Coordinates of C-alpha atoms in Angstrom, one line a residue:
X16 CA 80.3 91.3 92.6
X17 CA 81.0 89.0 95.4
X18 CA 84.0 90.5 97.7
X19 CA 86.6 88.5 99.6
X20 CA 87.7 89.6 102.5
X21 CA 90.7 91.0 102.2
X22 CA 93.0 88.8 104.7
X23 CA 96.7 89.4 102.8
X24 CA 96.0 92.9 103.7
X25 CA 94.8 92.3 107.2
X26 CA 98.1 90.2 107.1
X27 CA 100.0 93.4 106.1
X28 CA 97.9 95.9 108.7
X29 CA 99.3 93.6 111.5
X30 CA 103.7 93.7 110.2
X31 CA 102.6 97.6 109.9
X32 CA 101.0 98.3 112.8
X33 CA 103.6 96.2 114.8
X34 CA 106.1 98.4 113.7
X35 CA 104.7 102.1 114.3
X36 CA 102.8 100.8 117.6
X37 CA 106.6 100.0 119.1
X38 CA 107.6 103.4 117.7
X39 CA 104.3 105.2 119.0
X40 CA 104.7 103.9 122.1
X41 CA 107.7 105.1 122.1
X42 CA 106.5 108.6 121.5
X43 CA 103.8 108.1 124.0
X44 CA 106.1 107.3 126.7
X45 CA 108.2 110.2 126.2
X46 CA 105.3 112.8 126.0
X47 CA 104.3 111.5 129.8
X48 CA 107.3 111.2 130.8
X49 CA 108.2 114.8 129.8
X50 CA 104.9 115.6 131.0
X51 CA 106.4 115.6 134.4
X52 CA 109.6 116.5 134.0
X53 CA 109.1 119.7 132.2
X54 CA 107.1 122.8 133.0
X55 CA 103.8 123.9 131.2
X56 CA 106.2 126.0 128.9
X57 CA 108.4 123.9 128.4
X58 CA 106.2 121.3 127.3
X59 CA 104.2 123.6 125.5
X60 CA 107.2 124.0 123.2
X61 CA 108.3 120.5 122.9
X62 CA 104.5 120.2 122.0
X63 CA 104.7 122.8 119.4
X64 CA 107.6 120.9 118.2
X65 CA 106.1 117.5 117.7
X66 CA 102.9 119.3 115.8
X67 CA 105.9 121.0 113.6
X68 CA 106.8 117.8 113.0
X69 CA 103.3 116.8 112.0
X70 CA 103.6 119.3 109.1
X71 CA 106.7 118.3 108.0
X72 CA 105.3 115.0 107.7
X73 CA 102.1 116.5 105.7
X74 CA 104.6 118.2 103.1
X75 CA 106.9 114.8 102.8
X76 CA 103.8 112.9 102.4
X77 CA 101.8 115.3 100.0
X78 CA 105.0 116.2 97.8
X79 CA 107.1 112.9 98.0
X80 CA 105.9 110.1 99.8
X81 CA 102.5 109.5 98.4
X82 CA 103.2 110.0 94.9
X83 CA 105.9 108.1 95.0
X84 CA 103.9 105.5 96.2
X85 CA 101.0 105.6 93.6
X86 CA 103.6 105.9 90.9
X87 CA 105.6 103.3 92.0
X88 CA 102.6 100.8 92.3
X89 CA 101.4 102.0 88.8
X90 CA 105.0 101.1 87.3
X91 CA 105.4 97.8 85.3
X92 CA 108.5 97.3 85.9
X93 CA 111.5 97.7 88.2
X94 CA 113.3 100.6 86.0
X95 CA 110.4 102.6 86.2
X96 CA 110.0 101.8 90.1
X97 CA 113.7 103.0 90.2
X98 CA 113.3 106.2 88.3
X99 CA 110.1 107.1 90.6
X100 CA 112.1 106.4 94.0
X101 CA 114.8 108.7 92.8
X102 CA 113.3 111.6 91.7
X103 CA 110.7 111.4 94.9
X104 CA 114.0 110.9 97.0
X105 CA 116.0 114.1 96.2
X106 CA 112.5 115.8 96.1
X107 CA 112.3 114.7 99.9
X108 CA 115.7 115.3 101.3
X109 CA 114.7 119.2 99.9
X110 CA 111.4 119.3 101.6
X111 CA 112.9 117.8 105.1
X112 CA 115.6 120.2 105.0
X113 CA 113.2 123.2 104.3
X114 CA 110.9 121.9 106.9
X115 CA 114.1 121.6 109.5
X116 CA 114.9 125.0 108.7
X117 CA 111.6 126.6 109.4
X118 CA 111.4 124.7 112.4
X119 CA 114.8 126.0 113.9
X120 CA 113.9 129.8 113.2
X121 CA 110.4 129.2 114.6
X122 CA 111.7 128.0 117.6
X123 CA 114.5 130.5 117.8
X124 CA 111.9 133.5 117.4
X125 CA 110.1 131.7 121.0
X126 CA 113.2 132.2 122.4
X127 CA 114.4 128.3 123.1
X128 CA 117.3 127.3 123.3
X129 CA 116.6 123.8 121.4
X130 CA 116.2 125.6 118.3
X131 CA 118.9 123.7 116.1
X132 CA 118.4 120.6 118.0
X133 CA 114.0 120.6 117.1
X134 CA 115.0 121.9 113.6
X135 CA 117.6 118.5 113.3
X136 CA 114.6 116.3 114.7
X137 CA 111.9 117.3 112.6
X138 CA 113.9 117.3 109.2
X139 CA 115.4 113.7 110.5
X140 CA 111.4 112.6 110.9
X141 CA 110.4 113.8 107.6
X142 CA 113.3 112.1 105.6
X143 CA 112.6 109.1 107.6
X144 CA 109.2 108.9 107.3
X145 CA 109.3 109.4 103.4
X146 CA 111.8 106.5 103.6
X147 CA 109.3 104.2 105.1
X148 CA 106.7 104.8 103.1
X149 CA 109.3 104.0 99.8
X150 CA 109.9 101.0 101.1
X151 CA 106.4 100.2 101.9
X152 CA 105.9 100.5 98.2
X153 CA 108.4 97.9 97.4
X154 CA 106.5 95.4 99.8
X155 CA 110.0 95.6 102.3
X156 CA 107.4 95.9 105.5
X157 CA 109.5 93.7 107.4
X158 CA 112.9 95.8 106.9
X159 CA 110.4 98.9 107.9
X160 CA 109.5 96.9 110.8
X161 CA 113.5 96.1 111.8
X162 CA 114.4 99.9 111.2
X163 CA 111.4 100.8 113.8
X164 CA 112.8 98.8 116.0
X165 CA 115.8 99.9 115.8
X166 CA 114.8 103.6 115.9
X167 CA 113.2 103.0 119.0
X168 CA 115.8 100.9 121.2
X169 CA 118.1 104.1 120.4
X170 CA 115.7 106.6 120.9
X171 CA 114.5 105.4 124.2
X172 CA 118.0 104.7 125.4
X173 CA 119.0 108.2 124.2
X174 CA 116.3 110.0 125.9
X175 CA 116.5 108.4 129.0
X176 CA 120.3 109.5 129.3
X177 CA 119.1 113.0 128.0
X178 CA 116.5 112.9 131.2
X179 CA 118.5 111.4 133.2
X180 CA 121.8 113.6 132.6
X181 CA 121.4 116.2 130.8
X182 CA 121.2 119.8 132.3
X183 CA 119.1 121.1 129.4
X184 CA 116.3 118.4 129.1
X185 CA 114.5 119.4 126.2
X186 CA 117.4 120.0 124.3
X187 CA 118.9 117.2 124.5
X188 CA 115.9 115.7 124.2
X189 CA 115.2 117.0 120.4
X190 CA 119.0 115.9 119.5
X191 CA 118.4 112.3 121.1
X192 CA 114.8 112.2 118.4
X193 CA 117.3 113.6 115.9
X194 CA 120.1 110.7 116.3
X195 CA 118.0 108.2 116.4
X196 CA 115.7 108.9 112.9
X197 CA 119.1 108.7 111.7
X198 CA 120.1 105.7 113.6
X199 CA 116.3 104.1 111.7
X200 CA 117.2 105.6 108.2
X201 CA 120.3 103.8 108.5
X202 CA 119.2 100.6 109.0
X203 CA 116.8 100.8 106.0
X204 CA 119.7 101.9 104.3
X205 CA 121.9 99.0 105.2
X206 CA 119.0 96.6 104.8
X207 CA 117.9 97.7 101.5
X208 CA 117.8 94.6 98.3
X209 CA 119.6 97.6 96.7
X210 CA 122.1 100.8 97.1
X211 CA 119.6 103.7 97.6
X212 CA 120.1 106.4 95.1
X213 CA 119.8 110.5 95.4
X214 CA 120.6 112.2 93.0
X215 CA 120.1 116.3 91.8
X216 CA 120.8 116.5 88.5
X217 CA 119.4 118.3 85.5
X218 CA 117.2 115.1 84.3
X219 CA 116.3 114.3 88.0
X220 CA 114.8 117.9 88.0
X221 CA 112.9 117.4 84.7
X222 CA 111.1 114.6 85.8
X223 CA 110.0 116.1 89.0
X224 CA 108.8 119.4 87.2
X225 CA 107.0 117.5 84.8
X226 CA 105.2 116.0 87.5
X227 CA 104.4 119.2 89.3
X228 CA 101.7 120.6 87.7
X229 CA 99.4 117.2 89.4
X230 CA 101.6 117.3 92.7
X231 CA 101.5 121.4 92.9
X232 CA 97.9 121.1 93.8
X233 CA 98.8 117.9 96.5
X234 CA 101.4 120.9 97.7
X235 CA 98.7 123.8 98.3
X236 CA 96.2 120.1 100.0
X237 CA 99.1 120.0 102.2
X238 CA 99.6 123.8 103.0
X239 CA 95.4 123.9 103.6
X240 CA 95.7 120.6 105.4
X241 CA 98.3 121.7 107.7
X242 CA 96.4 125.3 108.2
X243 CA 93.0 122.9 108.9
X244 CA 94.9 120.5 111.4
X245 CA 97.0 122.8 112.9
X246 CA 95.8 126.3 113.2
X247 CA 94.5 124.9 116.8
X248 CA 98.1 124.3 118.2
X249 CA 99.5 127.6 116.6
X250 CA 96.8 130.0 117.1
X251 CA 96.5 129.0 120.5
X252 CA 100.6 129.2 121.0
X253 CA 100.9 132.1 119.1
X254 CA 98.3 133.6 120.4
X255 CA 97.8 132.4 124.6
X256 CA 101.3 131.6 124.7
X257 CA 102.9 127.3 124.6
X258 CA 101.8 127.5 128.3
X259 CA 98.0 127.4 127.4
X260 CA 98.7 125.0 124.5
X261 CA 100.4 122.7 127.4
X262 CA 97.1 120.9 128.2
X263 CA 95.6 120.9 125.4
X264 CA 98.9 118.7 123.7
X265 CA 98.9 116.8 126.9
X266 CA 95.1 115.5 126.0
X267 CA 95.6 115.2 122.3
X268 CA 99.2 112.7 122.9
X269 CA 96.8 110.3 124.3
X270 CA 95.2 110.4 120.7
X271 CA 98.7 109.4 119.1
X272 CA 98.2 106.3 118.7
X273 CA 95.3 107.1 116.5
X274 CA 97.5 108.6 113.9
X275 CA 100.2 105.7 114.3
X276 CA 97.3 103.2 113.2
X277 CA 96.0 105.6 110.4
X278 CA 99.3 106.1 108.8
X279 CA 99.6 102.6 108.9
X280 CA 96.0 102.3 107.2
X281 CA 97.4 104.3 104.1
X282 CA 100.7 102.8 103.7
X283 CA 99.0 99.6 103.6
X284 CA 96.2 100.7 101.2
X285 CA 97.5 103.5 98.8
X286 CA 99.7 101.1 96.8
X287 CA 97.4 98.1 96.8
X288 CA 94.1 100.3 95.6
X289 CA 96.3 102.2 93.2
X290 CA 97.1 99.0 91.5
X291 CA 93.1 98.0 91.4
X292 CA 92.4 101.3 90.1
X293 CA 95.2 101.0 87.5
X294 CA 93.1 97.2 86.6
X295 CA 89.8 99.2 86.1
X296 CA 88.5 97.7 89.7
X297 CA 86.6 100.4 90.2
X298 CA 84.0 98.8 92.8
X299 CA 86.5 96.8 94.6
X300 CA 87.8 99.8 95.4
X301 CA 84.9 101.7 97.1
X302 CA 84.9 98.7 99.0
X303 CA 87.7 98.6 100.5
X304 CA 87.1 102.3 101.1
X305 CA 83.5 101.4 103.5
X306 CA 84.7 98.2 104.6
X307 CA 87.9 100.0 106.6
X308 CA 86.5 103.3 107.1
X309 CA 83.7 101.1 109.2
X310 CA 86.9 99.5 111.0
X311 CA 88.6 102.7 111.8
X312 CA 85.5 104.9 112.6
X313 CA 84.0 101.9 115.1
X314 CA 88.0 101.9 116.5
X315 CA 88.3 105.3 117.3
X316 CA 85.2 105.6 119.2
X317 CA 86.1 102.4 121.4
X318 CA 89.5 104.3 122.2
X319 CA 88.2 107.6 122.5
X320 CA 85.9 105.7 125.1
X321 CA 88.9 104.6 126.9
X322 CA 90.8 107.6 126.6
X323 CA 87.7 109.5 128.4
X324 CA 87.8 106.6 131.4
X325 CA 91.6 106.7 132.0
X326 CA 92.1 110.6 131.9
X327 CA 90.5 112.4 135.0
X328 CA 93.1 110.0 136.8
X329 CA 96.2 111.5 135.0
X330 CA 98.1 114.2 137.6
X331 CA 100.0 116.6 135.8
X332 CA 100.9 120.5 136.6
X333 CA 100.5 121.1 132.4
X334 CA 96.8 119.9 133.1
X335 CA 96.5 122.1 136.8
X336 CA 93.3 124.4 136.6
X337 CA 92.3 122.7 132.7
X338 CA 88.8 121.0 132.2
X339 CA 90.4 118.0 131.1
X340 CA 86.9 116.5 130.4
X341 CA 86.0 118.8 128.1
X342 CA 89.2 118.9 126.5
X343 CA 88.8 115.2 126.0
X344 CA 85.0 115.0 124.6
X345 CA 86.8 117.9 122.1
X346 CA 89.6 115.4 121.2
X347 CA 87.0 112.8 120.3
X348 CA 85.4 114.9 118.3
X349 CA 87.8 115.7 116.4
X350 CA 89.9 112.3 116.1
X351 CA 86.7 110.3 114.9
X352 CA 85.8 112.3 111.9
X353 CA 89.3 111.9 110.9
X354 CA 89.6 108.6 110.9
X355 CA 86.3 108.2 108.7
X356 CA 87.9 110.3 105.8
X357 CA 91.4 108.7 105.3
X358 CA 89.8 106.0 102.7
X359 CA 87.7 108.7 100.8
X360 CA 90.8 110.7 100.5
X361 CA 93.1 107.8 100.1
X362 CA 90.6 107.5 96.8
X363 CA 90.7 110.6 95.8
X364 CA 94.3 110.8 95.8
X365 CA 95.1 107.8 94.0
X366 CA 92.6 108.9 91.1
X367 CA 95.2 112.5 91.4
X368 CA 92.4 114.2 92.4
X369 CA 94.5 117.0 94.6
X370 CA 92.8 120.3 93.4
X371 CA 89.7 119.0 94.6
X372 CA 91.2 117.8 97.8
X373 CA 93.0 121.1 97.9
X374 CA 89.1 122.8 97.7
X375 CA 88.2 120.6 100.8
X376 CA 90.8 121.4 103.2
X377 CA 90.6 125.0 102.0
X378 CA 87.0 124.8 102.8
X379 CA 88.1 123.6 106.7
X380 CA 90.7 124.9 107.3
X381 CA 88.4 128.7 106.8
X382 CA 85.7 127.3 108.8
X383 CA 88.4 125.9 111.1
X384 CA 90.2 129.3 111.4
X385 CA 87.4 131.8 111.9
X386 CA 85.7 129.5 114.5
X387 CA 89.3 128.6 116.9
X388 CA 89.9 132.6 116.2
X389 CA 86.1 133.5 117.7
X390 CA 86.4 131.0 120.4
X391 CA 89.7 131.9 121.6
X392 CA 88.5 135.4 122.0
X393 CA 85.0 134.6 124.2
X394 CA 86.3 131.5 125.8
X395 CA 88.8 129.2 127.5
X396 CA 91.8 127.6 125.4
X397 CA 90.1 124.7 125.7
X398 CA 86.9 125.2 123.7
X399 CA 89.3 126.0 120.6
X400 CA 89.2 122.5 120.1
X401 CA 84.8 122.8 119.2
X402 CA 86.1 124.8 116.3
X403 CA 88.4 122.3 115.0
X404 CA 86.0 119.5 115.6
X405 CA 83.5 121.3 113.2
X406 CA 86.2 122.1 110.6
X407 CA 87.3 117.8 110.8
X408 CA 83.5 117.5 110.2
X409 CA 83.2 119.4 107.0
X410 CA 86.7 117.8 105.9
X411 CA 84.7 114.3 106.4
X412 CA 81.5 115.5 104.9
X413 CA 83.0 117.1 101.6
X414 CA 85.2 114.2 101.2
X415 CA 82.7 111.4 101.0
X416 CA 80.6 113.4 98.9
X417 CA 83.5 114.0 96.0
X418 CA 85.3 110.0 96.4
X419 CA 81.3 108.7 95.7
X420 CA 80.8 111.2 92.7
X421 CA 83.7 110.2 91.4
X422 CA 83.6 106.7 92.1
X423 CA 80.0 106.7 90.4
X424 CA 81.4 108.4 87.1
X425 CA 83.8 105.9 86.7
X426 CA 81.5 103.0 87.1
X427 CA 79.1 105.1 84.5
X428 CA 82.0 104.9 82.0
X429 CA 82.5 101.6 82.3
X430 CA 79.0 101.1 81.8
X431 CA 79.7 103.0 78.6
X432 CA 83.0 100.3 78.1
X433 CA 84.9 103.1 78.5
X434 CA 87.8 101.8 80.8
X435 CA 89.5 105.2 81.8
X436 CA 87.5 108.6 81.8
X437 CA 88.9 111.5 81.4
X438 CA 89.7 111.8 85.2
X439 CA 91.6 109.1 85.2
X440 CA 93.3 109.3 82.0
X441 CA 94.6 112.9 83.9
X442 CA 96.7 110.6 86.3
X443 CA 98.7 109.1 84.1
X444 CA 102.4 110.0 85.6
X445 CA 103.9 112.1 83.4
X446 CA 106.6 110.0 81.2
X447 CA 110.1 108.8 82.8
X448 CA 113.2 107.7 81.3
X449 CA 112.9 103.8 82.4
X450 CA 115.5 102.4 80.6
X451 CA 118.4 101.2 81.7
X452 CA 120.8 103.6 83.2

């Protein structure tokens, strides 16, 4: 099979990236800026409240976002495109307002005084990001790009003021992030070809829970993904105190833009290799899956490169008395391997694989638990991050191993003329009323 390179999508990776790289740089400002301006506690808790964020995000993505991306793209037509982005929509404004919630009594149990106003910014962020990733799936990258820009002209003019002005920093900080995801959800709002619907009722609800005995098992990934990616940041707060988190977040935000570019990756990706899957092109898939896993492992070691020549000249008081070397040969190690198992699970996903995705973050996040829990007790904060790096690595490992086993059973089938296996004949979405309503 001879494979084109795939330049519509490289096309596609450049209108994506453009938009979260303004809003990760963004992000990346702010975390040096506040950096200085805050103490090591202080920044350990804003720190605490970005990775609360991170979980929000895993929970909007597993339970909402993702599906109703794969679902969408598997639709033939627009009713049933329509039907998915509901039911997906009122699923997420529940999950972010759960996810706000838990973040506003976590906060309030350490004692800050920002507790409402991180609770508001992390619920904003996961609504938003579910938003984004919607219209991702109904090819609108450019209004995604437009509502990026516009959540980060008001963000950064916000937080400045906060910094500036405010006599509670961090505070006003998390309400400035708060406003402005708004400020973005609005614009896609406003910009949409469409009114955007939410809606709650009885056959709204039906559809979802007919759907949740696939996504129940993307909910528990999520829940082991989150206890695999980061049980680092709360054992170490929980346990050290957000002090000796401090310069261990202030290492790992130079990784950001990592994540920025691999969300972009799978926003791109999920819908267009759900559709090839749904068309029986079963190699083209796999690869797609080497040919960008090649790009984004070969990526992440030229920044982590960077990132390693650039940080012994970065003066902080969050990384006074901290082997920032070590810490950042730790955050390579753990940021590579990641980036090498987004396609394999992208491929698992979109063949609703979740249980056995749930089985491999379970598997990590143990290994990743008992190792940060041994190293925390005989060692410095910073050599948590060698347990984390080998729980990443057995993530990547288990990953590749299940997407290529199940890649080959498919192409066995097909062998067989047998178009859709039993595994795939499991991810059929579960029937929707797409008729006109």
């Amino acid at each position: 099979m001879k494979f084109v390179f795939p330049g519509h999508l490289l096309r596609r990776l450049v209108l994506m990236i453009g938009g979260e790289a303004i809003q990760s740089g963004f992000h990346f400002a702010l975390n040096i800026t506040l950096l200085h301006e805050l103490s090591a506690e202080g920044y350990g808790i804003f720190a605490i409240a970005m990775v609360m964020g991170g979980v929000g995000l895993s929970y909007i993505r597993s339970l909402t976002a993702v599906p109703a991306s794969i679902w969408m793209g598997k639709s033939t037509n627009r009713a049933g495109v329509d039907a998915h982005d509901v039911t997906f929509g009122g699923a997420a404004v529940v999950v972010a307002s759960i996810m706000g919630a838990v973040t506003a009594l976590l906060m309030l149990l350490w004692g800050d005084a920002g507790s409402i106003a991180a609770g508001c910014f992390v619920g904003a962020w996961s609504l938003r990001s579910h938003m984004r990733t919607a219209f991702f799936a109904r090819r609108q990258q450019m209004v995604v790009s437009i509502s990026d820009f516009a959540f980060t002209v008001a963000g950064a003019a916000m937080a400045a003021l906060a910094i500036w002005m405010a006599p509670n920093v961090l505070q006003m900080v998390f309400y400035a992030l708060a406003a402005a995801n708004v400020i973005g959800m609005a614009v896609l709002a406003r910009l949409a070809p469409r009114p955007l619907r939410v809606s709650f009722r009885a056959p709204v609800r039906r559809r979802y829970a007919r759907l949740w005995r696939q996504l129940r098992w993307s909910g528990f990934s999520a829940t082991t993904t989150n206890i695999q990616g980061q049980c680092l940041a709360l054992l170490v707060a929980g346990i050290a105190g957000p002090a000796a988190y401090a310069p261990i977040a202030a290492v790992i935000v130079l990784f950001a833009p990592l994540r920025i570019v691999s969300l972009a990756f799978v926003n791109m990706l999920q819908p267009e290799l759900a559709k090839m899957m749904g068309n029986n092109e079963v190699r083209r898939v796999w690869m797609h899956a080497k040919l960008w896993s090649l790009v984004m492992g070969l990526g992440s070691l030229v920044y982590g490169a960077c990132i390693l020549f650039v940080l012994p000249t970065i003066k902080s008081q969050s990384l006074a008395g901290a082997s920032v070397s070590v810490i950042g040969l730790l955050a390579v190690a753990n940021f590579v391997p990641i980036m090498l198992y987004i396609m394999p699970r992208i491929v698992l996903e979109i063949l609703g694989e979740f249980r056995v995705v749930a089985f491999i973050t379970t598997a990590g996040a143990v290994v990743g638990l008992v190792l940060i829990a041994i190293l925390l007790a005989i060692a410095s904060p910073s050599w948590s991050l060698a347990g984390a790096a080998v729980s990443e690595t057995v993530v990547l490992v288990a990953s590749w191993y299940f997407a290529h086993r199940h890649i080959l059973a498919l192409e066995g089938a097909d062998g067989r003329h047998d178009s859709q296996p039993k595994s795939w004949r499991r991810t059929e979405p579960a029937p929707l009323a797409t008729g006109k309503r």
